[in-house]
Amino acid sequence: MRTLYLWPCNVTAWQCWQGVRTQWREGMAGRTGLDYAGVRAYLDLQLDDPQQRREAFAGIQACEAATLEAWADQRDK
């Protein structure tokens, strides 16, 4: 098991990513991105502060982009 260390400013975004990581849109080409309606619903339920929601969403998008890039690299091999 790997241990992850996060900067304190990234903890909320990482926790939210863990909560929405099943919200993928999938088509004929595989997973194409997150279902942002589902992400928004999750963030609305979890975070009261609009600024905190915006920051968490930006972190989720960074995780989404990195995941899609890793999957693309795996497909290319």
PDB file of C-alpha atoms in Angstrom:
ATOM      1  CA  MET A   1       0.000   0.000   0.000  1.00  0.00           C
ATOM      2  CA  ARG A   2       1.306   3.443  -0.938  1.00  0.00           C
ATOM      3  CA  THR A   3       1.173   6.359   1.444  1.00  0.00           C
ATOM      4  CA  LEU A   4       0.151   9.715   0.003  1.00  0.00           C
ATOM      5  CA  TYR A   5       1.201  12.992   1.540  1.00  0.00           C
ATOM      6  CA  LEU A   6      -0.835  16.064   0.646  1.00  0.00           C
ATOM      7  CA  TRP A   7      -0.328  19.731   1.210  1.00  0.00           C
ATOM      8  CA  PRO A   8      -3.046  20.901   3.635  1.00  0.00           C
ATOM      9  CA  CYS A   9      -4.551  23.094   0.902  1.00  0.00           C
ATOM     10  CA  ASN A  10      -5.224  19.958  -1.207  1.00  0.00           C
ATOM     11  CA  VAL A  11      -6.892  17.776   1.421  1.00  0.00           C
ATOM     12  CA  THR A  12     -10.473  18.920   0.717  1.00  0.00           C
ATOM     13  CA  ALA A  13     -10.073  18.523  -3.043  1.00  0.00           C
ATOM     14  CA  TRP A  14      -8.601  15.029  -2.583  1.00  0.00           C
ATOM     15  CA  GLN A  15     -11.428  14.002  -0.255  1.00  0.00           C
ATOM     16  CA  CYS A  16     -13.961  15.296  -2.779  1.00  0.00           C
ATOM     17  CA  TRP A  17     -12.160  13.457  -5.601  1.00  0.00           C
ATOM     18  CA  GLN A  18     -12.535  10.259  -3.591  1.00  0.00           C
ATOM     19  CA  GLY A  19     -16.269  11.000  -3.336  1.00  0.00           C
ATOM     20  CA  VAL A  20     -16.852  11.609  -7.066  1.00  0.00           C
ATOM     21  CA  ARG A  21     -14.396   9.227  -8.697  1.00  0.00           C
ATOM     22  CA  THR A  22     -17.268   6.943  -9.750  1.00  0.00           C
ATOM     23  CA  GLN A  23     -19.025   9.714 -11.709  1.00  0.00           C
ATOM     24  CA  TRP A  24     -17.445   9.027 -15.116  1.00  0.00           C
ATOM     25  CA  ARG A  25     -19.197   9.583 -18.427  1.00  0.00           C
ATOM     26  CA  GLU A  26     -18.565   6.626 -20.679  1.00  0.00           C
ATOM     27  CA  GLY A  27     -19.093   6.145 -24.399  1.00  0.00           C
ATOM     28  CA  MET A  28     -17.874   3.998 -27.245  1.00  0.00           C
ATOM     29  CA  ALA A  29     -14.333   5.316 -26.775  1.00  0.00           C
ATOM     30  CA  GLY A  30     -14.361   4.601 -23.036  1.00  0.00           C
ATOM     31  CA  ARG A  31     -14.403   7.121 -20.242  1.00  0.00           C
ATOM     32  CA  THR A  32     -14.324  10.680 -21.515  1.00  0.00           C
ATOM     33  CA  GLY A  33     -14.624  12.798 -18.379  1.00  0.00           C
ATOM     34  CA  LEU A  34     -16.584  13.285 -15.209  1.00  0.00           C
ATOM     35  CA  ASP A  35     -20.331  13.882 -15.103  1.00  0.00           C
ATOM     36  CA  TYR A  36     -20.203  17.440 -13.816  1.00  0.00           C
ATOM     37  CA  ALA A  37     -23.865  17.377 -12.735  1.00  0.00           C
ATOM     38  CA  GLY A  38     -23.002  14.557 -10.359  1.00  0.00           C
ATOM     39  CA  VAL A  39     -19.862  16.355  -9.208  1.00  0.00           C
ATOM     40  CA  ARG A  40     -21.859  19.533  -8.572  1.00  0.00           C
ATOM     41  CA  ALA A  41     -24.494  17.649  -6.584  1.00  0.00           C
ATOM     42  CA  TYR A  42     -21.795  16.049  -4.453  1.00  0.00           C
ATOM     43  CA  LEU A  43     -20.036  19.356  -3.798  1.00  0.00           C
ATOM     44  CA  ASP A  44     -23.319  21.074  -2.936  1.00  0.00           C
ATOM     45  CA  LEU A  45     -24.017  18.398  -0.340  1.00  0.00           C
ATOM     46  CA  GLN A  46     -20.516  18.361   1.137  1.00  0.00           C
ATOM     47  CA  LEU A  47     -19.367  21.993   1.162  1.00  0.00           C
ATOM     48  CA  ASP A  48     -21.351  25.004   2.323  1.00  0.00           C
ATOM     49  CA  ASP A  49     -18.918  27.715   1.261  1.00  0.00           C
ATOM     50  CA  PRO A  50     -19.079  28.649  -2.462  1.00  0.00           C
ATOM     51  CA  GLN A  51     -15.357  29.521  -2.535  1.00  0.00           C
ATOM     52  CA  GLN A  52     -14.491  26.153  -1.024  1.00  0.00           C
ATOM     53  CA  ARG A  53     -16.675  24.441  -3.662  1.00  0.00           C
ATOM     54  CA  ARG A  54     -14.871  26.324  -6.467  1.00  0.00           C
ATOM     55  CA  GLU A  55     -11.465  25.364  -5.080  1.00  0.00           C
ATOM     56  CA  ALA A  56     -12.488  21.728  -4.653  1.00  0.00           C
ATOM     57  CA  PHE A  57     -13.897  21.657  -8.198  1.00  0.00           C
ATOM     58  CA  ALA A  58     -10.590  22.964  -9.570  1.00  0.00           C
ATOM     59  CA  GLY A  59      -8.766  20.205  -7.692  1.00  0.00           C
ATOM     60  CA  ILE A  60     -11.206  17.586  -8.986  1.00  0.00           C
ATOM     61  CA  GLN A  61     -10.631  18.813 -12.541  1.00  0.00           C
ATOM     62  CA  ALA A  62      -6.873  18.468 -12.031  1.00  0.00           C
ATOM     63  CA  CYS A  63      -7.352  14.871 -10.840  1.00  0.00           C
ATOM     64  CA  GLU A  64      -9.682  14.197 -13.777  1.00  0.00           C
ATOM     65  CA  ALA A  65      -7.160  15.531 -16.302  1.00  0.00           C
ATOM     66  CA  ALA A  66      -4.313  13.520 -14.775  1.00  0.00           C
ATOM     67  CA  THR A  67      -6.421  10.350 -14.784  1.00  0.00           C
ATOM     68  CA  LEU A  68      -7.489  10.797 -18.410  1.00  0.00           C
ATOM     69  CA  GLU A  69      -3.858  11.415 -19.378  1.00  0.00           C
ATOM     70  CA  ALA A  70      -2.684   8.280 -17.553  1.00  0.00           C
ATOM     71  CA  TRP A  71      -5.380   6.192 -19.251  1.00  0.00           C
ATOM     72  CA  ALA A  72      -4.406   7.608 -22.652  1.00  0.00           C
ATOM     73  CA  ASP A  73      -0.761   6.711 -21.981  1.00  0.00           C
ATOM     74  CA  GLN A  74      -1.778   3.167 -21.050  1.00  0.00           C
ATOM     75  CA  ARG A  75      -3.830   2.816 -24.239  1.00  0.00           C
ATOM     76  CA  ASP A  76      -0.919   4.059 -26.348  1.00  0.00           C
ATOM     77  CA  LYS A  77       1.426   1.364 -25.019  1.00  0.00           C
TER      78      LYS A  77
END
